[in-house]
mmCIF file of C-alpha atoms in Angstrom:
data_model
loop_
_atom_site.group_PDB
_atom_site.id
_atom_site.type_symbol
_atom_site.label_atom_id
_atom_site.label_comp_id
_atom_site.label_asym_id
_atom_site.label_seq_id
_atom_site.Cartn_x
_atom_site.Cartn_y
_atom_site.Cartn_z
ATOM 1 C CA MET J 1 -14.026 35.127 0.489
ATOM 2 C CA ARG J 2 -12.937 35.214 -3.151
ATOM 3 C CA GLY J 3 -11.871 33.147 -6.118
ATOM 4 C CA VAL J 4 -8.603 34.226 -7.729
ATOM 5 C CA VAL J 5 -7.916 33.527 -11.403
ATOM 6 C CA ALA J 6 -4.784 35.706 -11.747
ATOM 7 C CA ILE J 7 -1.984 36.709 -9.404
ATOM 8 C CA ASP J 8 -3.052 40.357 -9.306
ATOM 9 C CA GLY J 9 -6.264 39.222 -7.591
ATOM 10 C CA LEU J 10 -4.503 37.814 -4.512
ATOM 11 C CA PRO J 11 -5.404 39.337 -1.117
ATOM 12 C CA ALA J 12 -3.025 42.085 -0.010
ATOM 13 C CA ASP J 13 -3.873 42.259 3.696
ATOM 14 C CA GLY J 14 -0.952 40.119 4.873
ATOM 15 C CA ARG J 15 -2.955 37.382 6.606
ATOM 16 C CA PRO J 16 -1.175 34.012 6.771
ATOM 17 C CA GLU J 17 -2.260 31.498 4.137
ATOM 18 C CA ILE J 18 -2.566 27.730 4.458
ATOM 19 C CA ALA J 19 -3.061 25.995 1.093
ATOM 20 C CA PHE J 20 -4.377 22.592 0.048
ATOM 21 C CA ALA J 21 -3.099 20.961 -3.135
ATOM 22 C CA GLY J 22 -3.588 17.558 -4.712
ATOM 23 C CA ARG J 23 -4.850 15.554 -7.640
ATOM 24 C CA SER J 24 -8.337 16.450 -8.747
ATOM 25 C CA ASN J 25 -9.942 13.298 -7.321
ATOM 26 C CA VAL J 26 -7.993 13.155 -4.046
ATOM 27 C CA GLY J 27 -10.899 14.263 -1.846
ATOM 28 C CA LYS J 28 -9.737 17.839 -1.241
ATOM 29 C CA SER J 29 -13.195 19.386 -1.002
ATOM 30 C CA SER J 30 -14.428 16.671 1.354
ATOM 31 C CA LEU J 31 -11.416 17.183 3.621
ATOM 32 C CA ILE J 32 -11.856 20.974 3.712
ATOM 33 C CA ASN J 33 -15.533 20.513 4.571
ATOM 34 C CA ALA J 34 -14.657 18.026 7.333
ATOM 35 C CA LEU J 35 -12.032 20.420 8.720
ATOM 36 C CA THR J 36 -14.423 23.338 8.907
ATOM 37 C CA GLY J 37 -17.515 21.371 9.878
ATOM 38 C CA ARG J 38 -19.350 22.872 6.896
ATOM 39 C CA LYS J 39 -20.736 20.289 4.479
ATOM 40 C CA THR J 40 -21.010 22.653 1.520
ATOM 41 C CA LEU J 41 -18.149 25.132 2.039
ATOM 42 C CA ALA J 42 -16.028 23.571 -0.708
ATOM 43 C CA ARG J 43 -18.063 22.052 -3.519
ATOM 44 C CA VAL J 44 -17.743 18.292 -3.801
ATOM 45 C CA SER J 45 -18.165 17.116 -7.377
ATOM 46 C CA VAL J 46 -18.250 13.746 -9.102
ATOM 47 C CA THR J 47 -16.378 15.419 -11.971
ATOM 48 C CA PRO J 48 -12.658 15.881 -11.207
ATOM 49 C CA GLY J 49 -11.152 19.291 -11.924
ATOM 50 C CA ARG J 50 -14.095 21.489 -10.957
ATOM 51 C CA THR J 51 -11.949 23.864 -8.869
ATOM 52 C CA ARG J 52 -10.528 26.205 -11.497
ATOM 53 C CA GLU J 53 -9.224 29.054 -9.373
ATOM 54 C CA LEU J 54 -7.535 29.727 -6.054
ATOM 55 C CA ASN J 55 -10.436 29.802 -3.616
ATOM 56 C CA PHE J 56 -9.736 31.806 -0.446
ATOM 57 C CA PHE J 57 -11.741 31.085 2.719
ATOM 58 C CA THR J 58 -11.347 33.200 5.861
ATOM 59 C CA LEU J 59 -10.569 31.474 9.164
ATOM 60 C CA GLY J 60 -11.105 33.136 12.551
ATOM 61 C CA VAL J 61 -12.230 36.482 11.089
ATOM 62 C CA THR J 62 -15.039 38.192 12.992
ATOM 63 C CA GLY J 63 -15.767 40.951 10.496
ATOM 64 C CA PRO J 64 -14.471 43.000 7.533
ATOM 65 C CA ASN J 65 -12.296 45.206 9.771
ATOM 66 C CA ASP J 66 -10.760 42.330 11.752
ATOM 67 C CA PRO J 67 -6.992 42.344 11.029
ATOM 68 C CA GLY J 68 -6.466 38.866 12.493
ATOM 69 C CA GLY J 69 -7.361 35.450 11.190
ATOM 70 C CA ALA J 70 -5.920 33.515 8.281
ATOM 71 C CA TYR J 71 -6.824 32.222 4.843
ATOM 72 C CA LEU J 72 -7.426 28.621 3.846
ATOM 73 C CA VAL J 73 -6.632 28.313 0.138
ATOM 74 C CA ASP J 74 -8.226 25.614 -2.015
ATOM 75 C CA MET J 75 -5.948 25.204 -5.039
ATOM 76 C CA PRO J 76 -7.046 23.781 -8.410
ATOM 77 C CA GLY J 77 -6.580 20.031 -8.601
ATOM 78 C CA TYR J 78 -4.068 18.624 -11.040
ATOM 79 C CA GLY J 79 -4.344 15.558 -13.262
ATOM 80 C CA TYR J 80 -7.543 16.985 -14.704
ATOM 81 C CA ALA J 81 -10.042 14.920 -16.631
ATOM 82 C CA LYS J 82 -12.023 16.200 -19.622
ATOM 83 C CA VAL J 83 -10.466 19.663 -19.550
ATOM 84 C CA SER J 84 -8.860 21.524 -22.453
ATOM 85 C CA ARG J 85 -5.088 21.822 -22.662
ATOM 86 C CA SER J 86 -5.321 25.610 -22.611
ATOM 87 C CA ALA J 87 -7.301 25.481 -19.357
ATOM 88 C CA VAL J 88 -4.757 23.137 -17.790
ATOM 89 C CA LYS J 89 -1.930 25.420 -18.917
ATOM 90 C CA GLY J 90 -3.651 28.445 -17.394
ATOM 91 C CA TRP J 91 -4.279 26.745 -14.043
ATOM 92 C CA THR J 92 -0.747 25.345 -13.962
ATOM 93 C CA ARG J 93 0.700 28.827 -14.501
ATOM 94 C CA LEU J 94 -1.557 30.227 -11.772
ATOM 95 C CA ILE J 95 -0.386 27.551 -9.314
ATOM 96 C CA GLU J 96 3.278 28.093 -10.199
ATOM 97 C CA ASP J 97 3.000 31.865 -9.845
ATOM 98 C CA TYR J 98 1.220 31.521 -6.514
ATOM 99 C CA LEU J 99 3.810 29.143 -5.066
ATOM 100 C CA LYS J 100 6.799 31.259 -6.053
ATOM 101 C CA GLY J 101 7.634 33.982 -3.562
ATOM 102 C CA ARG J 102 4.308 34.236 -1.744
ATOM 103 C CA ARG J 103 5.525 35.269 1.725
ATOM 104 C CA GLU J 104 2.047 34.894 3.292
ATOM 105 C CA LEU J 105 1.990 31.193 2.366
ATOM 106 C CA LYS J 106 2.948 29.332 5.542
ATOM 107 C CA ARG J 107 2.488 25.761 4.334
ATOM 108 C CA VAL J 108 0.959 23.719 1.550
ATOM 109 C CA PHE J 109 -0.775 20.508 2.569
ATOM 110 C CA LEU J 110 -0.150 18.042 -0.244
ATOM 111 C CA LEU J 111 -3.080 15.625 -0.293
ATOM 112 C CA ILE J 112 -2.257 12.054 -1.325
ATOM 113 C CA ASP J 113 -4.840 9.321 -1.903
ATOM 114 C CA ALA J 114 -4.140 6.535 0.599
ATOM 115 C CA ARG J 115 -5.263 3.944 -1.973
ATOM 116 C CA HIS J 116 -2.601 4.928 -4.504
ATOM 117 C CA GLY J 117 0.241 6.786 -2.762
ATOM 118 C CA LEU J 118 2.393 9.343 -4.556
ATOM 119 C CA LYS J 119 1.933 9.647 -8.324
ATOM 120 C CA ALA J 120 4.005 11.342 -11.039
ATOM 121 C CA ASN J 121 2.030 14.587 -10.927
ATOM 122 C CA ASP J 122 2.407 14.711 -7.119
ATOM 123 C CA ARG J 123 6.147 14.437 -7.609
ATOM 124 C CA ASP J 124 6.080 17.264 -10.175
ATOM 125 C CA THR J 125 4.338 19.482 -7.614
ATOM 126 C CA MET J 126 6.813 18.455 -4.905
ATOM 127 C CA LYS J 127 9.708 19.365 -7.196
ATOM 128 C CA LEU J 128 8.171 22.786 -7.859
ATOM 129 C CA MET J 129 7.736 23.421 -4.127
ATOM 130 C CA ASP J 130 11.285 22.221 -3.393
ATOM 131 C CA GLU J 131 12.638 24.618 -6.027
ATOM 132 C CA SER J 132 10.473 27.458 -4.697
ATOM 133 C CA ALA J 133 11.420 26.713 -1.051
ATOM 134 C CA VAL J 134 7.737 26.373 -0.130
ATOM 135 C CA SER J 135 7.139 24.383 3.041
ATOM 136 C CA TYR J 136 4.742 21.500 2.421
ATOM 137 C CA GLN J 137 3.382 18.539 4.360
ATOM 138 C CA GLY J 138 1.951 15.260 3.127
ATOM 139 C CA VAL J 139 -1.613 14.382 4.111
ATOM 140 C CA LEU J 140 -3.040 10.973 3.239
ATOM 141 C CA THR J 141 -6.739 11.135 2.402
ATOM 142 C CA LYS J 142 -9.361 8.378 2.226
ATOM 143 C CA SER J 143 -7.436 6.268 4.747
ATOM 144 C CA ASP J 144 -10.638 4.343 5.516
ATOM 145 C CA LYS J 145 -10.607 2.841 2.003
ATOM 146 C CA PRO J 146 -7.582 0.486 1.849
ATOM 147 C CA LYS J 147 -6.978 -2.533 4.047
ATOM 148 C CA LEU J 148 -4.871 -1.859 7.145
ATOM 149 C CA SER J 149 -1.830 -3.702 5.761
ATOM 150 C CA GLU J 150 -2.053 -1.729 2.505
ATOM 151 C CA LEU J 151 -2.448 1.545 4.415
ATOM 152 C CA GLU J 152 0.594 0.806 6.582
ATOM 153 C CA ALA J 153 2.669 0.044 3.474
ATOM 154 C CA THR J 154 1.547 3.286 1.804
ATOM 155 C CA ILE J 155 2.362 5.292 4.946
ATOM 156 C CA ALA J 156 5.868 3.812 5.156
ATOM 157 C CA LYS J 157 6.592 4.320 1.453
ATOM 158 C CA THR J 158 5.223 7.886 1.420
ATOM 159 C CA GLU J 159 7.160 8.894 4.537
ATOM 160 C CA ALA J 160 10.373 7.503 3.064
ATOM 161 C CA GLU J 161 9.932 9.439 -0.168
ATOM 162 C CA LEU J 162 8.954 12.711 1.529
ATOM 163 C CA ALA J 163 12.051 12.470 3.734
ATOM 164 C CA LYS J 164 14.192 12.910 0.620
ATOM 165 C CA HIS J 165 12.688 16.318 -0.188
ATOM 166 C CA PRO J 166 14.214 19.424 1.418
ATOM 167 C CA ALA J 167 11.003 21.475 1.634
ATOM 168 C CA ALA J 168 8.808 18.641 2.943
ATOM 169 C CA TYR J 169 7.780 18.721 6.600
ATOM 170 C CA PRO J 170 8.830 15.370 8.104
ATOM 171 C CA ARG J 171 5.504 14.351 9.687
ATOM 172 C CA LEU J 172 2.890 12.673 7.468
ATOM 173 C CA LEU J 173 -0.732 13.170 8.528
ATOM 174 C CA VAL J 174 -3.267 10.381 7.949
ATOM 175 C CA THR J 175 -6.900 11.415 7.508
ATOM 176 C CA SER J 176 -10.370 10.254 6.555
ATOM 177 C CA ALA J 177 -12.995 12.922 5.902
ATOM 178 C CA HIS J 178 -15.669 10.219 6.031
ATOM 179 C CA GLU J 179 -14.715 8.891 9.469
ATOM 180 C CA GLY J 180 -13.119 12.034 10.919
ATOM 181 C CA LEU J 181 -9.764 10.309 11.376
ATOM 182 C CA GLY J 182 -6.852 12.754 11.724
ATOM 183 C CA ILE J 183 -9.062 15.842 11.445
ATOM 184 C CA PRO J 184 -8.261 17.156 14.985
ATOM 185 C CA GLU J 185 -4.532 16.690 14.322
ATOM 186 C CA LEU J 186 -4.759 18.589 11.041
ATOM 187 C CA ARG J 187 -6.718 21.401 12.723
ATOM 188 C CA ALA J 188 -4.077 21.637 15.465
ATOM 189 C CA THR J 189 -1.293 21.725 12.869
ATOM 190 C CA ILE J 190 -2.999 24.615 11.069
ATOM 191 C CA ALA J 191 -3.461 26.477 14.377
ATOM 192 C CA GLY J 192 0.252 26.088 15.042
ATOM 193 C CA LEU J 193 1.073 27.817 11.745
ATOM 194 C CA THR J 194 -0.889 30.993 12.484
ATOM 195 C CA PRO J 195 0.278 33.719 14.899
ATOM 196 C CA ASN J 196 -2.965 33.746 16.871
ATOM 197 C CA GLY J 197 -3.626 29.995 16.801
ATOM 198 C CA VAL J 198 -6.513 30.135 14.315
ATOM 199 C CA GLU J 199 -7.958 26.730 13.527
ATOM 200 C CA PRO J 200 -10.754 25.740 11.125
#
């Protein structure tokens, strides 16, 4: 629907917003495409950090005058590679401003690479959301990549750490965009967050 580079560009129609955040190589675009069944909705790039704005996609909207529906928000990835410090500072400020006091924001899905688990920059984002009282939920991505024993260990460790955070939703979702694992559960979770049960 639109790309937002400053807070004054945010939609003002009051639709609920569901956001996706994560490191720049966590597989966010692939997951959004798997969720919506659209291979090219969110651009998948081999270069981390290509998303440089808040990208708003409409869900369940039949036309320009439809007051229902919701927004799926693709946030800029963090932990950028080959990007100037000034650009990182600008995106970081945009993310912080968006997370603070945005009443339309129903939940942020924090994407975590199943091969690596939580990293320092994930924890920085979790701290910001805790301080801003923004509800967020952990979502493991690329769960088809590690061995089963490694995946189980990552799940247990991630769940234990998330449980210590006041704004974190207690249930961790496990997904694979490549294999479709966990996609129906994530869709159902999103539908449960919107007044009219909109799902991707």
